[in-house]
PDB file of C-alpha atoms in Angstrom:
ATOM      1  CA  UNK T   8     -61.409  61.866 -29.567  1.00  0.00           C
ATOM      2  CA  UNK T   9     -61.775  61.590 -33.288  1.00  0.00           C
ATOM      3  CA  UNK T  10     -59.222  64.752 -33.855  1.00  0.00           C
ATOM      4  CA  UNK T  11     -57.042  63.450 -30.856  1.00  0.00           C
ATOM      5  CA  UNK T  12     -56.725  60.250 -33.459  1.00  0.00           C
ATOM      6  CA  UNK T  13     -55.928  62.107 -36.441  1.00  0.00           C
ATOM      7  CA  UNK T  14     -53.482  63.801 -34.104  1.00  0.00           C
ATOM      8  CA  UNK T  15     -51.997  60.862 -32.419  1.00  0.00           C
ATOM      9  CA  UNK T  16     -51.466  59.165 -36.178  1.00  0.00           C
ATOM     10  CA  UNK T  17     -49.669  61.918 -37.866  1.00  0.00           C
ATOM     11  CA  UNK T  18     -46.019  60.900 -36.344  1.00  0.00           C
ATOM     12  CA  UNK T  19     -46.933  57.327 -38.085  1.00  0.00           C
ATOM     13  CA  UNK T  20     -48.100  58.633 -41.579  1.00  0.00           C
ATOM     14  CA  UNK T  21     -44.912  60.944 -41.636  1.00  0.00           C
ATOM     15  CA  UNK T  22     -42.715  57.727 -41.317  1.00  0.00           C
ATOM     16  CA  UNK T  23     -44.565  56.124 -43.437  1.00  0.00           C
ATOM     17  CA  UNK T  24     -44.243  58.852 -46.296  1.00  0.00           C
ATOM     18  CA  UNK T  25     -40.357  59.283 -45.698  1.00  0.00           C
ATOM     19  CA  UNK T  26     -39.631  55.575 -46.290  1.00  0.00           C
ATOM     20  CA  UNK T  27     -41.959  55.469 -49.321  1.00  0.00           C
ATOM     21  CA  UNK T  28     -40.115  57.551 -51.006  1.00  0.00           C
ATOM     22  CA  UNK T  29     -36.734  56.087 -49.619  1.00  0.00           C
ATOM     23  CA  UNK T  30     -35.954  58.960 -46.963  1.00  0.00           C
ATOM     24  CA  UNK T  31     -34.580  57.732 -43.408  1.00  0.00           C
ATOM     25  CA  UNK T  32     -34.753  54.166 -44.082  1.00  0.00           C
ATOM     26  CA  UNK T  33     -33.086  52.126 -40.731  1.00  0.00           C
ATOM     27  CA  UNK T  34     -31.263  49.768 -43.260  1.00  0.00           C
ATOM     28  CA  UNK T  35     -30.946  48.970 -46.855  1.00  0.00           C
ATOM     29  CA  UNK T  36     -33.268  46.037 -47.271  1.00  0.00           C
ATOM     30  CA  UNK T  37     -35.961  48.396 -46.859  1.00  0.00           C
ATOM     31  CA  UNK T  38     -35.020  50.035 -50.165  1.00  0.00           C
ATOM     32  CA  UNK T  39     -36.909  46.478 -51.683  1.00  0.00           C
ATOM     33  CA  UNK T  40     -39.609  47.093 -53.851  1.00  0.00           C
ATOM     34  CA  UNK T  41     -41.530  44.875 -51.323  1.00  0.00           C
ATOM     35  CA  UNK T  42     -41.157  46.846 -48.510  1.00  0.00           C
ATOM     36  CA  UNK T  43     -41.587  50.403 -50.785  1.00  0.00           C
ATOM     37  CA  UNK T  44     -45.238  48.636 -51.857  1.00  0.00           C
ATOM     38  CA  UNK T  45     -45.740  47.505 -47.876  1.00  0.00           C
ATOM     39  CA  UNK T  46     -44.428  50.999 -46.420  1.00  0.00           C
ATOM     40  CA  UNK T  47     -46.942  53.100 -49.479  1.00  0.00           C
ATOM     41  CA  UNK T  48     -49.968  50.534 -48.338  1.00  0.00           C
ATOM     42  CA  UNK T  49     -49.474  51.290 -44.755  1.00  0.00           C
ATOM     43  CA  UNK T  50     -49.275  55.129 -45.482  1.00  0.00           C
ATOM     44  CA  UNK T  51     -52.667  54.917 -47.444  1.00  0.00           C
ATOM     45  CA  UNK T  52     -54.100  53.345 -44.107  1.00  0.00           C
ATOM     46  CA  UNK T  53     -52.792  55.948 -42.100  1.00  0.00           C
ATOM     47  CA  UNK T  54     -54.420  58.950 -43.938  1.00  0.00           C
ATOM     48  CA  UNK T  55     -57.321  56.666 -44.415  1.00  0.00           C
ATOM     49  CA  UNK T  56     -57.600  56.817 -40.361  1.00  0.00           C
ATOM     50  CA  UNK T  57     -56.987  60.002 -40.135  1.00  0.00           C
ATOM     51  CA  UNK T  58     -59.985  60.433 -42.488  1.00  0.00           C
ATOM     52  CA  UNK T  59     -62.330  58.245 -40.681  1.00  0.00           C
ATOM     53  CA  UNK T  60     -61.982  59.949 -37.795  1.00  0.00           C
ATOM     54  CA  UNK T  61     -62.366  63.181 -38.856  1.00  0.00           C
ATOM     55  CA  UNK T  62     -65.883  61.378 -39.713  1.00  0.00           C
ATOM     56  CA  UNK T  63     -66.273  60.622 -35.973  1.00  0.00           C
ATOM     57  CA  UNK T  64     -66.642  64.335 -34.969  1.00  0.00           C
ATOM     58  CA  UNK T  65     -68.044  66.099 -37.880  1.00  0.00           C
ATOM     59  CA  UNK T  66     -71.956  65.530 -39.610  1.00  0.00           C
ATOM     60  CA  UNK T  67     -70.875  64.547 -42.342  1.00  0.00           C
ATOM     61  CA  UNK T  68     -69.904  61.430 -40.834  1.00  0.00           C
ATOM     62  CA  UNK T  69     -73.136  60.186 -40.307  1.00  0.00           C
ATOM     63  CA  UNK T  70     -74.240  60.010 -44.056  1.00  0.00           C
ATOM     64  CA  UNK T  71     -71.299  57.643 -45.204  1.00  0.00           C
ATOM     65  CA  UNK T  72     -72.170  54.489 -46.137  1.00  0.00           C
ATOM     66  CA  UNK T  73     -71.842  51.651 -42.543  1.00  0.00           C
ATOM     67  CA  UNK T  74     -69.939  49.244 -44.231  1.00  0.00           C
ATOM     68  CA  UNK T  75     -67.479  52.097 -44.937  1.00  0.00           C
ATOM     69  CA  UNK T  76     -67.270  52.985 -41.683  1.00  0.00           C
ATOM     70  CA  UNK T  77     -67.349  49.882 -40.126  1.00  0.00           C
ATOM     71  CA  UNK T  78     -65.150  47.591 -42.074  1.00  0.00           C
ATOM     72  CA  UNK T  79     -61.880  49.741 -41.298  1.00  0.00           C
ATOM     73  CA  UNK T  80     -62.683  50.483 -37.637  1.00  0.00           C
ATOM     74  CA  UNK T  81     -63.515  46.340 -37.333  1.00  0.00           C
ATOM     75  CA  UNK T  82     -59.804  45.847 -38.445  1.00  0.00           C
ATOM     76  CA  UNK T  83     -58.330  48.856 -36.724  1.00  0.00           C
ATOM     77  CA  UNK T  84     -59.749  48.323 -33.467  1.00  0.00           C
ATOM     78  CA  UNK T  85     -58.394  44.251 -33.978  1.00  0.00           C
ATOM     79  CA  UNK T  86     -54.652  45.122 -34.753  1.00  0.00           C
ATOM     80  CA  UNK T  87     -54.675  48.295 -31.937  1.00  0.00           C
ATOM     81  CA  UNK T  88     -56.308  47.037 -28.976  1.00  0.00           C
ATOM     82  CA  UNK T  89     -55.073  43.850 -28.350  1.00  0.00           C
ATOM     83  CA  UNK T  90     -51.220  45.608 -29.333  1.00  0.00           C
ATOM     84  CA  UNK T  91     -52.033  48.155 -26.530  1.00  0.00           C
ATOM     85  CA  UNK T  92     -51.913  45.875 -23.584  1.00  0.00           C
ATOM     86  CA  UNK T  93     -48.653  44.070 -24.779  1.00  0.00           C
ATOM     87  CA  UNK T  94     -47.144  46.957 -25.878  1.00  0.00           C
ATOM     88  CA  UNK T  95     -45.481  48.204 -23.168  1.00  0.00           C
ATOM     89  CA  UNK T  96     -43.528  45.029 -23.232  1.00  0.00           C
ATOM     90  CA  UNK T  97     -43.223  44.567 -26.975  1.00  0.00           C
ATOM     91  CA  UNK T  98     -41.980  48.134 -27.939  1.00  0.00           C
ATOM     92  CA  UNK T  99     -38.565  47.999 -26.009  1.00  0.00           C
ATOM     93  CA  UNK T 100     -38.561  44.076 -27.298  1.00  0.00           C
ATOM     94  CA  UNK T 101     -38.635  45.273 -31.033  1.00  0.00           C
ATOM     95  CA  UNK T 102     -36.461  48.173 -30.423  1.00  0.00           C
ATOM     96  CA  UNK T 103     -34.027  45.407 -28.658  1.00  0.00           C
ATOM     97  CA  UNK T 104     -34.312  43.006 -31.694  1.00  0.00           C
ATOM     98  CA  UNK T 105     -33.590  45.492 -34.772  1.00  0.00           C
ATOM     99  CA  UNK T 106     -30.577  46.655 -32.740  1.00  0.00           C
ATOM    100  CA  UNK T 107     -29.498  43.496 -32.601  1.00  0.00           C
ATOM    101  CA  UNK T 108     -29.645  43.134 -36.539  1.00  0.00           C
ATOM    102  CA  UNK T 109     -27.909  45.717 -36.916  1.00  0.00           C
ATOM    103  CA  UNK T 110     -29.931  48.961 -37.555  1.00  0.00           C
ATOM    104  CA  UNK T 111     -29.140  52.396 -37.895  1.00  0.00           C
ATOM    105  CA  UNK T 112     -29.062  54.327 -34.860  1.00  0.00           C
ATOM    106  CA  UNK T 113     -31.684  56.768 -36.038  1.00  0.00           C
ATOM    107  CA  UNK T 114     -33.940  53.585 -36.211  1.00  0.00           C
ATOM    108  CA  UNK T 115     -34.613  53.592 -32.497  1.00  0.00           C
ATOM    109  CA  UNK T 116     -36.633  57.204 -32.292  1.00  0.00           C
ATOM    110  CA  UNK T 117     -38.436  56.130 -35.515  1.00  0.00           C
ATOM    111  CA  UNK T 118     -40.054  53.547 -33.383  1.00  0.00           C
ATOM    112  CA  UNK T 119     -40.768  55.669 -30.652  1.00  0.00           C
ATOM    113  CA  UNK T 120     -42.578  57.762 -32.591  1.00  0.00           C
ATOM    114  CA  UNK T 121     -44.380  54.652 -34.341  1.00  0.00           C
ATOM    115  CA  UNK T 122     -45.092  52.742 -31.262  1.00  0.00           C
ATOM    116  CA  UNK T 123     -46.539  56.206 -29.333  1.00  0.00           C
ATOM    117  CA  UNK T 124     -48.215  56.740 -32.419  1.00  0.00           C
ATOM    118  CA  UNK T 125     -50.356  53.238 -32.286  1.00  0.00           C
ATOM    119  CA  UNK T 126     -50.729  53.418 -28.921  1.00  0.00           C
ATOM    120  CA  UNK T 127     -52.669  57.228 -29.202  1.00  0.00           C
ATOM    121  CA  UNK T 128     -54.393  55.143 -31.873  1.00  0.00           C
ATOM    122  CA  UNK T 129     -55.793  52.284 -29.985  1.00  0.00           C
ATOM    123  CA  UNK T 130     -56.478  54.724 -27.230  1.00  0.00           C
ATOM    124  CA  UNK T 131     -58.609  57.142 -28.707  1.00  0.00           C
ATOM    125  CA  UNK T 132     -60.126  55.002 -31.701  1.00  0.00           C
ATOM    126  CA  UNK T 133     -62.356  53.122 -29.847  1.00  0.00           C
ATOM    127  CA  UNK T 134     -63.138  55.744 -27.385  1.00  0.00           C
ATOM    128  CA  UNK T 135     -64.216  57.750 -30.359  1.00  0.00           C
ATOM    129  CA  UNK T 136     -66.121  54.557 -31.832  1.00  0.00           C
ATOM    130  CA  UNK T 137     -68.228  54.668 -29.107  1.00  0.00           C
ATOM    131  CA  UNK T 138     -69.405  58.138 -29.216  1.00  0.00           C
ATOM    132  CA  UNK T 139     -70.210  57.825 -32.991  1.00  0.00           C
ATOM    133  CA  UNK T 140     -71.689  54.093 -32.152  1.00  0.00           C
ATOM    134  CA  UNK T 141     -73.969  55.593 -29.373  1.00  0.00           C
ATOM    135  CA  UNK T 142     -75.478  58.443 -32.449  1.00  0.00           C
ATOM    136  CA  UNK T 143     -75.790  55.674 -35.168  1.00  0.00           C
ATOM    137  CA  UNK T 144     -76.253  52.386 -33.954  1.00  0.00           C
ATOM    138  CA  UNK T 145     -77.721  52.658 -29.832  1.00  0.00           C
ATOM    139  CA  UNK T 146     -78.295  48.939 -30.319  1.00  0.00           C
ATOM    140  CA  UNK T 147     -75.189  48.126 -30.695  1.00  0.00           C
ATOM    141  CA  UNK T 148     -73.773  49.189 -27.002  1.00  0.00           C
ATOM    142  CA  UNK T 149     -76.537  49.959 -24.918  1.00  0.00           C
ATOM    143  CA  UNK T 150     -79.544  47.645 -23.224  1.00  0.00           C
ATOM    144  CA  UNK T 151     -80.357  44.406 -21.821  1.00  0.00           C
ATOM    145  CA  UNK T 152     -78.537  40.989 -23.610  1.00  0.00           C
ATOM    146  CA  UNK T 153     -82.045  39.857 -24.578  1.00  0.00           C
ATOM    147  CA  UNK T 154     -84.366  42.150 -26.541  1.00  0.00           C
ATOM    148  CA  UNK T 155     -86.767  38.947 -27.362  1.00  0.00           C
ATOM    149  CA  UNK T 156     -87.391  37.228 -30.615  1.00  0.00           C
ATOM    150  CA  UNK T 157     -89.616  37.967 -33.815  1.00  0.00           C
ATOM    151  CA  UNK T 158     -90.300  35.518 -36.473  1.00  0.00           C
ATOM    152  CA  UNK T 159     -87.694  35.411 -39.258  1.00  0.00           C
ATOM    153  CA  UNK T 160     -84.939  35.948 -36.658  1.00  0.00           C
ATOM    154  CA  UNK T 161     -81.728  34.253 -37.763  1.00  0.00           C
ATOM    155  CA  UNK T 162     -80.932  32.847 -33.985  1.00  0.00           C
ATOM    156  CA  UNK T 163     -81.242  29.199 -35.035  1.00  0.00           C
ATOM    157  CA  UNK T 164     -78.129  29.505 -37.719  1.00  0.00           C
ATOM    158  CA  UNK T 165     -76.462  31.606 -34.871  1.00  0.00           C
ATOM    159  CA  UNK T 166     -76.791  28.674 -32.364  1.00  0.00           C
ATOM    160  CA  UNK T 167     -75.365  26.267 -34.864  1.00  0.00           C
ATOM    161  CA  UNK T 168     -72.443  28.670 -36.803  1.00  0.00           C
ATOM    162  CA  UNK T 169     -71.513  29.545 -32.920  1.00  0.00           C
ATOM    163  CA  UNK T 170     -70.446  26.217 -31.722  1.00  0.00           C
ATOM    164  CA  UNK T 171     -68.421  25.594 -34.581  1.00  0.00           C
ATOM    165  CA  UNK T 172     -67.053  28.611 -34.673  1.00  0.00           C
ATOM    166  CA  UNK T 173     -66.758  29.032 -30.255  1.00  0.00           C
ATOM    167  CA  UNK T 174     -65.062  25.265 -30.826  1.00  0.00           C
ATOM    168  CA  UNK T 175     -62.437  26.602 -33.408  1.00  0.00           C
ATOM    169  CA  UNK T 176     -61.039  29.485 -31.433  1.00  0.00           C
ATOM    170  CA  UNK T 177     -60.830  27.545 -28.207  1.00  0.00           C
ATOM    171  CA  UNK T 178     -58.483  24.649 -29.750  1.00  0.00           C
ATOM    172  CA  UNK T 179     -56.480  27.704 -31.521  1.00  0.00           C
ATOM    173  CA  UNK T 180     -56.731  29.009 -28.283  1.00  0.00           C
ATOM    174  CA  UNK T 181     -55.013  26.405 -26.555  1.00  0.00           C
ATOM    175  CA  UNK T 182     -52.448  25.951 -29.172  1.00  0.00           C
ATOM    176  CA  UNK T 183     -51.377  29.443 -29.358  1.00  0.00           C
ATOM    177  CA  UNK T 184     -50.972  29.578 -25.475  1.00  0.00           C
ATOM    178  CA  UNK T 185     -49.136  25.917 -25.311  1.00  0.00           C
ATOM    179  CA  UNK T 186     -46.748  27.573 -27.460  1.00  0.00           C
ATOM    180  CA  UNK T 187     -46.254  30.505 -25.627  1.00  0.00           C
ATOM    181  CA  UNK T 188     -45.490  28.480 -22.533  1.00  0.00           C
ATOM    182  CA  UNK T 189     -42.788  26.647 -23.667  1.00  0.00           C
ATOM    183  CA  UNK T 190     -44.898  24.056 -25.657  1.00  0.00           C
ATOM    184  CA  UNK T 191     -42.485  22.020 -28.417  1.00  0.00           C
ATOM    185  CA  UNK T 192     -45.226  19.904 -30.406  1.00  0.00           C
ATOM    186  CA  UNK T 193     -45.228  21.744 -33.702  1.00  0.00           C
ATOM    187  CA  UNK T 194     -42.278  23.640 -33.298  1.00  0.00           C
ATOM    188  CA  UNK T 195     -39.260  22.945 -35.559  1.00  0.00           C
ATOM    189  CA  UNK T 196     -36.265  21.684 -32.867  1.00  0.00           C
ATOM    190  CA  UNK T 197     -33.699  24.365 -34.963  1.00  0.00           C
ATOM    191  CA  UNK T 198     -36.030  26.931 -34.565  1.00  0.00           C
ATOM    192  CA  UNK T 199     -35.960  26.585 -30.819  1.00  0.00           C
ATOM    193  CA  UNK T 200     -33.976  29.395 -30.260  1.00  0.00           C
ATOM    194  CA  UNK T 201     -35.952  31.600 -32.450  1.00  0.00           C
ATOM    195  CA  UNK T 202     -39.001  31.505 -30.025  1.00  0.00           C
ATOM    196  CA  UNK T 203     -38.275  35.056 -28.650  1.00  0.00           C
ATOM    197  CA  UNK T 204     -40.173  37.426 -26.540  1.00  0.00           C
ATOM    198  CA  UNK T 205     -41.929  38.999 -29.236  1.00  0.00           C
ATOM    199  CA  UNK T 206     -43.205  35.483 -30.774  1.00  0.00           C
ATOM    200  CA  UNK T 207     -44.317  34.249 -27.284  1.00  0.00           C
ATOM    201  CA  UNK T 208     -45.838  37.595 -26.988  1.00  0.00           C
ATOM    202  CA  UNK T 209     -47.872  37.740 -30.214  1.00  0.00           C
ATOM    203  CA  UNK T 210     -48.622  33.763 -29.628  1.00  0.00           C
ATOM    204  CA  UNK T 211     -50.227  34.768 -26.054  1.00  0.00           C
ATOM    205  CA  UNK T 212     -52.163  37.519 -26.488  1.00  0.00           C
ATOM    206  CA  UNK T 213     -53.754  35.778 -29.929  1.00  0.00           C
ATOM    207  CA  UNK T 214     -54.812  32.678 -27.386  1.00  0.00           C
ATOM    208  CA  UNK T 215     -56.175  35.231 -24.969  1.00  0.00           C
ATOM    209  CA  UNK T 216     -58.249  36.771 -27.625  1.00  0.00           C
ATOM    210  CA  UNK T 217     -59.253  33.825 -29.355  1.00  0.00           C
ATOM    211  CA  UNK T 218     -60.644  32.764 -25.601  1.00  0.00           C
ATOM    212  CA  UNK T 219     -62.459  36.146 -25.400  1.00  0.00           C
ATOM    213  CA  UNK T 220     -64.130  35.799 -28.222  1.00  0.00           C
ATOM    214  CA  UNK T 221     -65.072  31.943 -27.795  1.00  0.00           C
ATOM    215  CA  UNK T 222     -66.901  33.081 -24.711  1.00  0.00           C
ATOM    216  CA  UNK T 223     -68.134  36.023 -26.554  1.00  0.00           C
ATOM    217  CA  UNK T 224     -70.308  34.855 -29.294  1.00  0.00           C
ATOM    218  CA  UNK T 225     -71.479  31.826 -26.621  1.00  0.00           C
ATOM    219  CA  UNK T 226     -73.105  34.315 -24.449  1.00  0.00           C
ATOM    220  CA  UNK T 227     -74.114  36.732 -27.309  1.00  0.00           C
ATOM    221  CA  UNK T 228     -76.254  33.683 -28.917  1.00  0.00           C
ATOM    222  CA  UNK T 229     -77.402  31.751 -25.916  1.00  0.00           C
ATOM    223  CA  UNK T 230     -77.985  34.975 -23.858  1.00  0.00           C
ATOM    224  CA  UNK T 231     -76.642  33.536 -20.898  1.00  0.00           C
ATOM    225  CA  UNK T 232     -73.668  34.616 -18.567  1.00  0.00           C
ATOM    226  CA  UNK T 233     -74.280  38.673 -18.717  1.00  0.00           C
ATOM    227  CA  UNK T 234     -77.136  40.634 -18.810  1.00  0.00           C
ATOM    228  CA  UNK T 235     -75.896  43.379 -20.502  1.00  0.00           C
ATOM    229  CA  UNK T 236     -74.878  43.535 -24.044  1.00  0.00           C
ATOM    230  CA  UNK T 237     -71.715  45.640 -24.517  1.00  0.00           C
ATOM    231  CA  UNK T 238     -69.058  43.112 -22.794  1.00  0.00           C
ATOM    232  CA  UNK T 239     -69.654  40.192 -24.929  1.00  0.00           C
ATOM    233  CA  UNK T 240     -69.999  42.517 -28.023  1.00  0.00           C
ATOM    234  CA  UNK T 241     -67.246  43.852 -27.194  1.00  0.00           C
ATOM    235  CA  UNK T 242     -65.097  40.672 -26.932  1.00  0.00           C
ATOM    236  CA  UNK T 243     -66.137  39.580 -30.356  1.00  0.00           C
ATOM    237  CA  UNK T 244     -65.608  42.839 -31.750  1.00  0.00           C
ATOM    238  CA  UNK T 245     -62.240  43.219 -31.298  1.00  0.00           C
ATOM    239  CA  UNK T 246     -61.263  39.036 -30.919  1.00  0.00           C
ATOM    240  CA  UNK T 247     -62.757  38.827 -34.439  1.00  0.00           C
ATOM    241  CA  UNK T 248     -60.907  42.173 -36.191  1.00  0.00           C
ATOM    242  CA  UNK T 249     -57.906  41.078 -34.320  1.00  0.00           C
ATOM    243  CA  UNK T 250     -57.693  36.735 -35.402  1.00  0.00           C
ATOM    244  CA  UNK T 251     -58.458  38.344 -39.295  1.00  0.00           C
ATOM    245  CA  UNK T 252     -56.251  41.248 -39.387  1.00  0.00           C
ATOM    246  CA  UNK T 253     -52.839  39.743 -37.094  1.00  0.00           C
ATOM    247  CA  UNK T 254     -53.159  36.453 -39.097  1.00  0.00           C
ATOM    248  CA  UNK T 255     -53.283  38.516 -42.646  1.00  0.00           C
ATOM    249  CA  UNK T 256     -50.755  40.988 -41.426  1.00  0.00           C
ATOM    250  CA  UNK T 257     -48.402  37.539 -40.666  1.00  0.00           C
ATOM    251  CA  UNK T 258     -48.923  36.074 -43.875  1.00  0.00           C
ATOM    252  CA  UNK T 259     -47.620  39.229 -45.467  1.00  0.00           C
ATOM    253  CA  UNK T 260     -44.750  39.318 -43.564  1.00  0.00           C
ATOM    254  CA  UNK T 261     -44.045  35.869 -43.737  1.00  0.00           C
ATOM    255  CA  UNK T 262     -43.875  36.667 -47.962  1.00  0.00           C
ATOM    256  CA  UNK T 263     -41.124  39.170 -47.648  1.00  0.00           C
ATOM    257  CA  UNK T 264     -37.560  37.987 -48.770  1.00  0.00           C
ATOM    258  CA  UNK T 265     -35.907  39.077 -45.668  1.00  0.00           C
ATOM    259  CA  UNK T 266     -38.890  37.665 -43.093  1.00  0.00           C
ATOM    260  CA  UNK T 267     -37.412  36.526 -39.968  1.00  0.00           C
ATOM    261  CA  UNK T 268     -38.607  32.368 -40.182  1.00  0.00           C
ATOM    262  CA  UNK T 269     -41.107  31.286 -38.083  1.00  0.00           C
ATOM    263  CA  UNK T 270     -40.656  28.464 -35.636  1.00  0.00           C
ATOM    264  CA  UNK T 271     -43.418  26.448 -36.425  1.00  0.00           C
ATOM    265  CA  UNK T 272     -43.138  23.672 -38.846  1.00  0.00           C
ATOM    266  CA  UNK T 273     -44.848  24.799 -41.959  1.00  0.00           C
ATOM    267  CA  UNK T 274     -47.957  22.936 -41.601  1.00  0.00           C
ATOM    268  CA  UNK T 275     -48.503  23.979 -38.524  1.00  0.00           C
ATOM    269  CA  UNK T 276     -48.011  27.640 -39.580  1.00  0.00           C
ATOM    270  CA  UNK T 277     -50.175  27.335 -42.455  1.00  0.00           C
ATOM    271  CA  UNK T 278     -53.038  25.717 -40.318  1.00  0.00           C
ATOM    272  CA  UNK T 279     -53.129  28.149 -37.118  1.00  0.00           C
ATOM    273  CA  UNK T 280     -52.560  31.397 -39.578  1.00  0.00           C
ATOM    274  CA  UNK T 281     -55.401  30.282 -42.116  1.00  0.00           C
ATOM    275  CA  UNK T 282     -58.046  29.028 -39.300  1.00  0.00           C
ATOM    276  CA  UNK T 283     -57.260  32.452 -37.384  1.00  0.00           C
ATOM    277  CA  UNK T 284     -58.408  34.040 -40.505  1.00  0.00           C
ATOM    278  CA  UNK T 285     -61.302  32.251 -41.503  1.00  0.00           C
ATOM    279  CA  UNK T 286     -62.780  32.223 -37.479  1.00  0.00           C
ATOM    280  CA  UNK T 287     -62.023  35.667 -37.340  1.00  0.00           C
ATOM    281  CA  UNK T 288     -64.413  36.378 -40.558  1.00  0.00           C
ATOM    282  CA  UNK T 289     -66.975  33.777 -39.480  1.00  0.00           C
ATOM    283  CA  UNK T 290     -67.377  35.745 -35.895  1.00  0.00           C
ATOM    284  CA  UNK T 291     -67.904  38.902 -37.896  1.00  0.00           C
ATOM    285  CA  UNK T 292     -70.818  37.614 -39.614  1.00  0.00           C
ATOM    286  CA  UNK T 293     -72.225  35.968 -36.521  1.00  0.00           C
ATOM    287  CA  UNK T 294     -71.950  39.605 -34.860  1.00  0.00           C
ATOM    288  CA  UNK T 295     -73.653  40.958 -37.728  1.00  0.00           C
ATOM    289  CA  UNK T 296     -76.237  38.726 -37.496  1.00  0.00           C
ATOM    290  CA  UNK T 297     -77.283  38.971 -33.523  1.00  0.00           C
ATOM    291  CA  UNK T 298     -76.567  42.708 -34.121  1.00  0.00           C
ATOM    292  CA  UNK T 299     -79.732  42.344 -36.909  1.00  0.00           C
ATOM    293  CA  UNK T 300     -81.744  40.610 -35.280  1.00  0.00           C
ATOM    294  CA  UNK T 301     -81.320  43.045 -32.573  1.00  0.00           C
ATOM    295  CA  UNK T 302     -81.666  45.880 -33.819  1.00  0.00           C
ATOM    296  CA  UNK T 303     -85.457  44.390 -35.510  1.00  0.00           C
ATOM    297  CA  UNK T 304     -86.119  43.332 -32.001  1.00  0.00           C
ATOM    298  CA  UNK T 305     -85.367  46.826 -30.739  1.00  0.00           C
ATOM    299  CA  UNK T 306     -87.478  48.773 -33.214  1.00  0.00           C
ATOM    300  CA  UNK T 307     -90.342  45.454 -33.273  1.00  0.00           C
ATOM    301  CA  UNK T 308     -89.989  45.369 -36.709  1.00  0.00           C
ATOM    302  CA  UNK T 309     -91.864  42.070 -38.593  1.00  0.00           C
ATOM    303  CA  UNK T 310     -91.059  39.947 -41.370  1.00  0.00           C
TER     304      UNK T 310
END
């Protein structure tokens, strides 16, 4: 799966090279510096994939550093995943939208090729994760919930960090989906009519998520409601990539002169985007700790 990524990416880091350097570009406000530095950054992530999982499949792989590994997949697996299951909705939606604002025509098979391109991304990514996961970190997927305790464990700061954190992403949570129903409170009332499918979309599956992962780190620290560990792991995993890397991708886009505005009032924007971000970092380091403690539990190491 690692080469079917590097495969499935290619279409994407094409793209991305041709409007870097101001080649087939849907309209002219993407001749803006901003969106020549956006379109360059996003190319450098693409080969960066590509690169990573060539690592996957090949030995070499192994002997790179985890946080090098890690970090990238944690973000890629949190923008692809949870894009995945909307996107057969979302991709015509966006297609729809930029036709609407008048695109080129040539615009519309650049996004087929982008949106088939993520998609073979979030497919085969994680599958290929898991393969490389199961070689260098077994505890990470495999075996009962709980392993036990040893003395120095960390499960006492867990408790505490989780029902802060478990607290946060419910209320954003419930926001997030009262907003994609229909909900008003927050919204500005002449930005009504700029609560579109993609918005309510976006605003859903991050409430979703955010639920996920609540649940998630409640039943990774309490070890209670599954007795195995990959589902709740699994939850947090990509609820925690996806609340950092969605709410930094929107506060990038919300900088760009030509950003469509965003219904909520600004408070309310500023609020939701920054406390996705900051839960979304906090549930990292609560994985990373359970996934220590495990892992001394596992090999009954001792302080």
């Amino acid at each position: 799966m690692g080469y079917g990524t590097a495969i499935a990416v290619s279409p994407y880091l094409l793209i991305k090279i041709a409007w870097t350097f101001g080649l087939f570009m849907p309209t002219d406000q993407m001749g803006d510096p901003s969106w020549r530095i956006a379109n360059a950054v996003t190319m450098v992530l693409a080969a960066a994939c590509i690169l990573l999982a060539m690592s996957f499949c090949r030995p070499w792989g192994e002997r790179l550093p985890s946080w090098l590994v890690a970090l990238p997949v944690w973000v890629g697996t949190g923008l692809l995943v949870p894009m995945l299951l909307i996107a057969p909705i979302l991709g015509p939606a966006a297609i729809n939208r930029d036709m609407e604002a008048g695109t080129a025509d040539f615009w519309v098979y650049e996004q087929i090729f982008v949106m088939v391109s993520l998609v073979g991304v979030g497919i085969c990514l994680p599958i290929a994760l898991v393969g490389y996961a199961k070689a260098r970190w077994p505890e990470a997927l495999g075996g009962r919930i709980d392993c036990g305790n040893l003395p120095g464990d960390t499960r006492k700061l867990q408790l505490t960090l989780t029902r802060f954190v478990a607290g946060g992403c419910i209320l954003l949570a419930i926001i997030k989906i009262f907003w994609a129903a229909g909900g008003t409170l927050g919204i500005e009332p002449s930005k009504m009519d700029d609560r579109d499918i993609w918005w309510r979309l976006l605003s859903l599956s991050t409430g979703v998520w955010a639920f996920a992962g609540a649940w998630g780190l409640l039943v990774l620290t309490s070890r209670r409601g599954s007795r195995r560990f990959l589902p709740p792991m699994a939850a947090v995993w990509i609820s925690s990539g996806m609340l950092f890397s969605y709410n930094l991708f929107n506060r990038l886009s919300n900088s760009r002169p030509d950003a469509q505005p965003a219904p909520e009032y600004p408070l309310a924007l500023v609020l939701t985007t920054e406390a996705g971000t900051v839960l979304g970092v906090m549930m990292g380091m609560i994985l990373l700790l359970v996934l220590h403690d495990r892992r001394r539990a596992m090999r009954g190491e001792s302080v």
